[in-house]
Amino acid sequence: MTKSHCIQIEIDNNDGKFFVEIKATGKLTHHDYQMITPEIDTALEGVDKPVVDVYFDGTACDGWDLHAAWDDLKLGLKHGKSFRKVALYGNKHWQELGAKVGNWFMSGEVRYFDDAIDALNWLKEA
């Protein structure tokens, strides 16, 4: 049985305040990060002190391969000071643990949610 995977990203910029929405399906790969990393880099390029909030829908995500996990870490280290809040919406125990680990690498806050509305409401809080 072959599982397909994909990653979708949408980035909105409102005067240096970014809302990034990511939906992951299947197991993320290095190729997925080769697609989204340049989009994030380009969006933040030239913005003095960007503020980034992320909504990550991982309900259909089966994890990362090793190279993709390394890519994720590098992305967090590169832009981690810009991230204010990351809401990880999921339905698997390892995702909750991943949110806790993510807090180690970002200056902002990473939280796990099992309800999409709760995640979005938390991101809207000042």
CSV table of N, CA and C in Angstrom, one decimal:
chain,number,residue,atom,x,y,z
A,1,MET,N,0.8,-1.2,0.0
A,1,MET,CA,0.0,0.0,0.0
A,1,MET,C,0.9,1.2,0.0
A,2,THR,N,0.6,2.2,-0.9
A,2,THR,CA,1.4,3.4,-1.0
A,2,THR,C,0.5,4.5,-0.5
A,3,LYS,N,1.1,5.3,0.4
A,3,LYS,CA,0.4,6.5,0.9
A,3,LYS,C,1.0,7.7,0.2
A,4,SER,N,0.1,8.5,-0.3
A,4,SER,CA,0.5,9.7,-1.0
A,4,SER,C,0.8,10.8,0.1
A,5,HIS,N,1.6,11.8,-0.2
A,5,HIS,CA,1.8,12.8,0.7
A,5,HIS,C,1.8,14.2,-0.1
A,6,CYS,N,1.6,15.2,0.7
A,6,CYS,CA,1.7,16.5,0.1
A,6,CYS,C,1.7,17.5,1.2
A,7,ILE,N,2.2,18.7,0.9
A,7,ILE,CA,2.1,19.8,1.9
A,7,ILE,C,1.6,21.0,1.1
A,8,GLN,N,0.7,21.7,1.7
A,8,GLN,CA,0.2,22.9,1.2
A,8,GLN,C,0.5,24.1,2.1
A,9,ILE,N,0.8,25.2,1.6
A,9,ILE,CA,1.2,26.4,2.4
A,9,ILE,C,0.5,27.6,1.8
A,10,GLU,N,0.0,28.5,2.7
A,10,GLU,CA,-0.5,29.8,2.3
A,10,GLU,C,0.1,30.8,3.3
A,11,ILE,N,0.6,31.9,2.8
A,11,ILE,CA,1.2,32.9,3.6
A,11,ILE,C,0.5,34.2,3.3
A,12,ASP,N,0.0,34.8,4.4
A,12,ASP,CA,-0.6,36.2,4.3
A,12,ASP,C,0.2,37.1,5.1
A,13,ASN,N,0.5,38.3,4.5
A,13,ASN,CA,1.3,39.3,5.1
A,13,ASN,C,0.4,40.6,5.3
A,14,ASN,N,0.3,41.0,6.6
A,14,ASN,CA,-0.4,42.2,6.9
A,14,ASN,C,0.5,43.2,7.6
A,15,ASP,N,1.3,44.0,6.8
A,15,ASP,CA,2.2,45.0,7.3
A,15,ASP,C,3.2,44.3,8.3
A,16,GLY,N,3.9,43.3,7.8
A,16,GLY,CA,4.9,42.6,8.6
A,16,GLY,C,4.4,41.6,9.6
A,17,LYS,N,3.1,41.4,9.7
A,17,LYS,CA,2.6,40.4,10.6
A,17,LYS,C,2.0,39.3,9.6
A,18,PHE,N,2.6,38.1,9.8
A,18,PHE,CA,2.4,37.0,8.9
A,18,PHE,C,1.5,36.0,9.5
A,19,PHE,N,0.6,35.4,8.7
A,19,PHE,CA,-0.2,34.3,9.1
A,19,PHE,C,0.1,33.2,8.1
A,20,VAL,N,0.7,32.1,8.6
A,20,VAL,CA,1.1,31.0,7.7
A,20,VAL,C,0.2,29.8,8.0
A,21,GLU,N,-0.5,29.3,7.0
A,21,GLU,CA,-1.3,28.1,7.2
A,21,GLU,C,-0.7,27.0,6.4
A,22,ILE,N,-0.5,25.9,7.1
A,22,ILE,CA,0.2,24.7,6.5
A,22,ILE,C,-0.7,23.5,6.7
A,23,LYS,N,-0.9,22.7,5.7
A,23,LYS,CA,-1.7,21.4,5.8
A,23,LYS,C,-0.8,20.3,5.2
A,24,ALA,N,-0.5,19.3,6.1
A,24,ALA,CA,0.3,18.2,5.7
A,24,ALA,C,-0.5,16.9,5.6
A,25,THR,N,-0.2,16.2,4.6
A,25,THR,CA,-0.8,14.9,4.4
A,25,THR,C,0.3,13.8,4.1
A,26,GLY,N,0.1,12.7,4.8
A,26,GLY,CA,1.1,11.6,4.7
A,26,GLY,C,2.4,11.9,5.4
A,27,LYS,N,3.5,11.3,5.0
A,27,LYS,CA,4.8,11.5,5.6
A,27,LYS,C,5.5,12.6,4.8
A,28,LEU,N,6.0,13.6,5.6
A,28,LEU,CA,6.7,14.7,4.9
A,28,LEU,C,8.1,14.3,4.6
A,29,THR,N,8.6,14.9,3.5
A,29,THR,CA,9.9,14.5,2.9
A,29,THR,C,10.8,15.7,2.7
A,30,HIS,N,12.0,15.5,2.4
A,30,HIS,CA,12.9,16.6,2.1
A,30,HIS,C,12.4,17.4,0.9
A,31,HIS,N,11.8,16.8,0.0
A,31,HIS,CA,11.2,17.4,-1.2
A,31,HIS,C,10.2,18.4,-0.8
A,32,ASP,N,9.3,18.1,0.2
A,32,ASP,CA,8.3,19.0,0.7
A,32,ASP,C,8.9,20.3,1.2
A,33,TYR,N,10.0,20.1,2.0
A,33,TYR,CA,10.7,21.3,2.6
A,33,TYR,C,11.4,22.1,1.5
A,34,GLN,N,11.9,21.4,0.5
A,34,GLN,CA,12.5,22.2,-0.6
A,34,GLN,C,11.4,23.1,-1.3
A,35,MET,N,10.2,22.7,-1.2
A,35,MET,CA,9.1,23.6,-1.8
A,35,MET,C,8.7,24.7,-0.8
A,36,ILE,N,8.5,24.4,0.5
A,36,ILE,CA,8.0,25.4,1.3
A,36,ILE,C,9.0,26.4,1.9
A,37,THR,N,10.2,25.9,2.1
A,37,THR,CA,11.3,26.8,2.7
A,37,THR,C,11.5,28.0,1.9
A,38,PRO,N,11.7,27.9,0.6
A,38,PRO,CA,11.9,29.1,-0.2
A,38,PRO,C,10.7,30.1,-0.1
A,39,GLU,N,9.5,29.6,0.0
A,39,GLU,CA,8.3,30.4,0.1
A,39,GLU,C,8.4,31.2,1.4
A,40,ILE,N,8.7,30.6,2.5
A,40,ILE,CA,8.8,31.3,3.8
A,40,ILE,C,10.0,32.3,3.7
A,41,ASP,N,11.1,31.8,3.2
A,41,ASP,CA,12.3,32.7,3.1
A,41,ASP,C,12.0,34.0,2.3
A,42,THR,N,11.3,33.8,1.2
A,42,THR,CA,11.0,34.9,0.3
A,42,THR,C,10.0,35.9,1.0
A,43,ALA,N,9.0,35.3,1.6
A,43,ALA,CA,8.0,36.1,2.3
A,43,ALA,C,8.6,37.0,3.4
A,44,LEU,N,9.5,36.5,4.2
A,44,LEU,CA,10.1,37.2,5.3
A,44,LEU,C,11.3,38.1,4.9
A,45,GLU,N,11.8,37.9,3.7
A,45,GLU,CA,13.0,38.6,3.2
A,45,GLU,C,12.7,40.1,3.2
A,46,GLY,N,13.6,40.9,3.7
A,46,GLY,CA,13.5,42.3,3.7
A,46,GLY,C,12.5,42.9,4.7
A,47,VAL,N,11.8,42.1,5.5
A,47,VAL,CA,10.9,42.6,6.5
A,47,VAL,C,11.6,42.7,7.8
A,48,ASP,N,11.7,44.0,8.3
A,48,ASP,CA,12.3,44.2,9.6
A,48,ASP,C,11.5,43.7,10.7
A,49,LYS,N,12.0,42.8,11.5
A,49,LYS,CA,11.3,42.1,12.6
A,49,LYS,C,9.9,41.6,12.3
A,50,PRO,N,9.9,40.6,11.4
A,50,PRO,CA,8.5,40.0,11.1
A,50,PRO,C,8.0,39.3,12.3
A,51,VAL,N,6.7,39.3,12.4
A,51,VAL,CA,6.0,38.5,13.4
A,51,VAL,C,5.1,37.5,12.7
A,52,VAL,N,5.4,36.2,13.0
A,52,VAL,CA,4.8,35.1,12.3
A,52,VAL,C,4.0,34.2,13.2
A,53,ASP,N,2.7,34.0,12.9
A,53,ASP,CA,1.8,33.0,13.5
A,53,ASP,C,1.6,31.9,12.5
A,54,VAL,N,1.6,30.7,13.0
A,54,VAL,CA,1.5,29.5,12.1
A,54,VAL,C,0.3,28.6,12.6
A,55,TYR,N,-0.5,28.2,11.7
A,55,TYR,CA,-1.5,27.2,11.9
A,55,TYR,C,-1.1,26.0,11.1
A,56,PHE,N,-0.7,24.9,11.8
A,56,PHE,CA,-0.3,23.7,11.1
A,56,PHE,C,-1.4,22.6,11.3
A,57,ASP,N,-2.0,22.2,10.3
A,57,ASP,CA,-3.0,21.2,10.3
A,57,ASP,C,-2.3,19.8,10.0
A,58,GLY,N,-2.1,19.1,11.1
A,58,GLY,CA,-1.4,17.8,11.0
A,58,GLY,C,-2.3,16.6,11.2
A,59,THR,N,-3.6,16.8,11.0
A,59,THR,CA,-4.5,15.7,11.3
A,59,THR,C,-4.4,14.6,10.3
A,60,ALA,N,-3.8,14.9,9.1
A,60,ALA,CA,-3.6,13.8,8.1
A,60,ALA,C,-2.1,13.5,7.9
A,61,CYS,N,-1.3,14.1,8.8
A,61,CYS,CA,0.2,13.9,8.7
A,61,CYS,C,0.6,12.6,9.4
A,62,ASP,N,1.5,11.9,8.8
A,62,ASP,CA,2.0,10.7,9.3
A,62,ASP,C,3.5,10.8,9.8
A,63,GLY,N,3.9,12.0,9.9
A,63,GLY,CA,5.3,12.3,10.4
A,63,GLY,C,6.2,12.8,9.4
A,64,TRP,N,7.5,12.7,9.7
A,64,TRP,CA,8.6,13.2,8.8
A,64,TRP,C,9.6,12.1,8.6
A,65,ASP,N,10.2,12.1,7.4
A,65,ASP,CA,11.3,11.2,7.2
A,65,ASP,C,12.5,12.0,7.9
A,66,LEU,N,13.6,11.3,8.0
A,66,LEU,CA,14.7,11.8,8.8
A,66,LEU,C,15.3,13.1,8.2
A,67,HIS,N,15.4,13.2,6.9
A,67,HIS,CA,15.9,14.4,6.2
A,67,HIS,C,14.9,15.5,6.4
A,68,ALA,N,13.6,15.3,6.3
A,68,ALA,CA,12.6,16.3,6.5
A,68,ALA,C,12.6,16.8,7.9
A,69,ALA,N,12.8,15.9,8.9
A,69,ALA,CA,12.9,16.4,10.3
A,69,ALA,C,14.1,17.3,10.5
A,70,TRP,N,15.2,17.0,9.8
A,70,TRP,CA,16.4,17.9,9.8
A,70,TRP,C,16.0,19.3,9.2
A,71,ASP,N,15.3,19.2,8.1
A,71,ASP,CA,14.9,20.4,7.4
A,71,ASP,C,14.0,21.3,8.3
A,72,ASP,N,13.1,20.6,9.0
A,72,ASP,CA,12.2,21.3,9.9
A,72,ASP,C,13.0,22.0,11.0
A,73,LEU,N,14.0,21.3,11.6
A,73,LEU,CA,14.8,21.9,12.6
A,73,LEU,C,15.6,23.1,12.1
A,74,LYS,N,16.2,23.0,10.9
A,74,LYS,CA,16.9,24.1,10.3
A,74,LYS,C,16.0,25.3,10.0
A,75,LEU,N,14.8,25.1,9.6
A,75,LEU,CA,13.8,26.2,9.3
A,75,LEU,C,13.5,26.9,10.7
A,76,GLY,N,13.3,26.1,11.7
A,76,GLY,CA,13.0,26.7,13.0
A,76,GLY,C,14.1,27.5,13.5
A,77,LEU,N,15.4,27.0,13.4
A,77,LEU,CA,16.5,27.7,13.8
A,77,LEU,C,16.8,29.0,13.0
A,78,LYS,N,16.5,29.0,11.8
A,78,LYS,CA,16.7,30.1,10.9
A,78,LYS,C,15.7,31.2,11.2
A,79,HIS,N,14.4,30.9,11.3
A,79,HIS,CA,13.4,31.9,11.5
A,79,HIS,C,12.7,31.9,12.9
A,80,GLY,N,13.2,31.1,13.8
A,80,GLY,CA,12.6,30.9,15.1
A,80,GLY,C,12.3,32.1,15.8
A,81,LYS,N,13.2,33.1,15.7
A,81,LYS,CA,12.9,34.4,16.5
A,81,LYS,C,11.8,35.2,15.9
A,82,SER,N,11.3,34.9,14.7
A,82,SER,CA,10.2,35.6,14.1
A,82,SER,C,8.9,35.0,14.5
A,83,PHE,N,8.9,33.7,14.9
A,83,PHE,CA,7.6,33.0,15.2
A,83,PHE,C,7.1,33.5,16.6
A,84,ARG,N,5.9,34.0,16.6
A,84,ARG,CA,5.2,34.4,17.8
A,84,ARG,C,4.4,33.2,18.4
A,85,LYS,N,3.6,32.6,17.5
A,85,LYS,CA,2.8,31.5,18.0
A,85,LYS,C,2.7,30.4,16.8
A,86,VAL,N,2.8,29.2,17.2
A,86,VAL,CA,2.6,28.1,16.3
A,86,VAL,C,1.5,27.2,16.9
A,87,ALA,N,0.4,27.0,16.2
A,87,ALA,CA,-0.7,26.1,16.7
A,87,ALA,C,-0.6,24.9,15.9
A,88,LEU,N,-0.3,23.8,16.5
A,88,LEU,CA,-0.3,22.5,15.9
A,88,LEU,C,-1.6,21.8,16.1
A,89,TYR,N,-2.5,21.7,15.1
A,89,TYR,CA,-3.7,21.0,15.2
A,89,TYR,C,-3.5,19.6,14.7
A,90,GLY,N,-3.8,18.6,15.6
A,90,GLY,CA,-3.5,17.2,15.3
A,90,GLY,C,-4.5,16.3,16.0
A,91,ASN,N,-4.1,15.0,15.8
A,91,ASN,CA,-4.9,14.0,16.5
A,91,ASN,C,-4.1,12.8,16.8
A,92,LYS,N,-2.8,13.0,17.0
A,92,LYS,CA,-1.9,11.9,17.4
A,92,LYS,C,-1.0,12.3,18.6
A,93,HIS,N,-0.7,11.4,19.5
A,93,HIS,CA,0.1,11.7,20.7
A,93,HIS,C,1.4,12.3,20.3
A,94,TRP,N,2.1,11.7,19.3
A,94,TRP,CA,3.4,12.2,19.0
A,94,TRP,C,3.4,13.6,18.5
A,95,GLN,N,2.3,14.1,18.0
A,95,GLN,CA,2.2,15.6,17.6
A,95,GLN,C,2.2,16.5,18.8
A,96,GLU,N,1.6,16.0,19.9
A,96,GLU,CA,1.6,16.8,21.1
A,96,GLU,C,3.0,16.9,21.7
A,97,LEU,N,3.7,15.7,21.6
A,97,LEU,CA,5.1,15.7,22.1
A,97,LEU,C,6.0,16.6,21.2
A,98,GLY,N,5.7,16.6,19.9
A,98,GLY,CA,6.4,17.4,18.9
A,98,GLY,C,6.3,18.9,19.2
A,99,ALA,N,5.1,19.3,19.6
A,99,ALA,CA,4.8,20.7,20.0
A,99,ALA,C,5.7,21.1,21.2
A,100,LYS,N,5.8,20.2,22.2
A,100,LYS,CA,6.6,20.5,23.3
A,100,LYS,C,8.1,20.7,23.0
A,101,VAL,N,8.6,19.8,22.1
A,101,VAL,CA,10.0,19.9,21.6
A,101,VAL,C,10.2,21.2,20.8
A,102,GLY,N,9.2,21.5,20.0
A,102,GLY,CA,9.3,22.8,19.2
A,102,GLY,C,9.5,24.0,20.0
A,103,ASN,N,9.0,24.0,21.2
A,103,ASN,CA,9.3,25.2,22.1
A,103,ASN,C,10.7,25.4,22.4
A,104,TRP,N,11.5,24.3,22.4
A,104,TRP,CA,13.0,24.5,22.7
A,104,TRP,C,13.7,25.3,21.6
A,105,PHE,N,13.2,25.3,20.4
A,105,PHE,CA,13.9,25.9,19.3
A,105,PHE,C,13.3,27.2,18.7
A,106,MET,N,12.3,27.7,19.3
A,106,MET,CA,11.7,29.0,18.9
A,106,MET,C,11.5,29.9,20.1
A,107,SER,N,11.6,31.2,19.8
A,107,SER,CA,11.4,32.2,20.8
A,107,SER,C,9.9,32.3,21.1
A,108,GLY,N,9.1,32.0,20.2
A,108,GLY,CA,7.6,32.1,20.4
A,108,GLY,C,7.1,30.8,21.1
A,109,GLU,N,5.8,30.7,21.1
A,109,GLU,CA,5.2,29.6,21.8
A,109,GLU,C,4.6,28.6,20.8
A,110,VAL,N,4.8,27.3,21.0
A,110,VAL,CA,4.2,26.2,20.2
A,110,VAL,C,3.2,25.5,21.1
A,111,ARG,N,2.0,25.3,20.6
A,111,ARG,CA,1.0,24.6,21.4
A,111,ARG,C,0.3,23.6,20.5
A,112,TYR,N,-0.1,22.5,21.1
A,112,TYR,CA,-0.9,21.4,20.4
A,112,TYR,C,-2.3,21.6,20.7
A,113,PHE,N,-3.2,21.4,19.7
A,113,PHE,CA,-4.6,21.4,19.9
A,113,PHE,C,-5.2,20.2,19.2
A,114,ASP,N,-6.3,19.7,19.8
A,114,ASP,CA,-7.0,18.6,19.1
A,114,ASP,C,-8.4,19.2,18.6
A,115,ASP,N,-8.5,20.5,18.6
A,115,ASP,CA,-9.7,21.2,18.1
A,115,ASP,C,-9.2,22.4,17.2
A,116,ALA,N,-9.7,22.4,16.0
A,116,ALA,CA,-9.2,23.5,15.1
A,116,ALA,C,-9.7,24.9,15.5
A,117,ILE,N,-10.9,25.0,16.0
A,117,ILE,CA,-11.4,26.3,16.4
A,117,ILE,C,-10.6,26.8,17.6
A,118,ASP,N,-10.3,25.9,18.6
A,118,ASP,CA,-9.4,26.3,19.7
A,118,ASP,C,-8.1,26.8,19.2
A,119,ALA,N,-7.5,26.1,18.3
A,119,ALA,CA,-6.2,26.5,17.7
A,119,ALA,C,-6.2,27.9,17.1
A,120,LEU,N,-7.2,28.1,16.3
A,120,LEU,CA,-7.4,29.4,15.6
A,120,LEU,C,-7.7,30.6,16.6
A,121,ASN,N,-8.5,30.3,17.5
A,121,ASN,CA,-8.8,31.3,18.5
A,121,ASN,C,-7.6,31.7,19.3
A,122,TRP,N,-6.8,30.7,19.7
A,122,TRP,CA,-5.5,31.0,20.4
A,122,TRP,C,-4.6,31.9,19.6
A,123,LEU,N,-4.5,31.6,18.3
A,123,LEU,CA,-3.7,32.4,17.4
A,123,LEU,C,-4.2,33.9,17.3
A,124,LYS,N,-5.5,34.1,17.4
A,124,LYS,CA,-6.1,35.4,17.3
A,124,LYS,C,-5.9,36.3,18.6
A,125,GLU,N,-5.6,35.6,19.7
A,125,GLU,CA,-5.3,36.3,20.9
A,125,GLU,C,-4.1,37.2,20.8
A,126,ALA,N,-4.2,38.4,21.4
A,126,ALA,CA,-3.1,39.3,21.3
A,126,ALA,C,-1.9,38.8,22.1
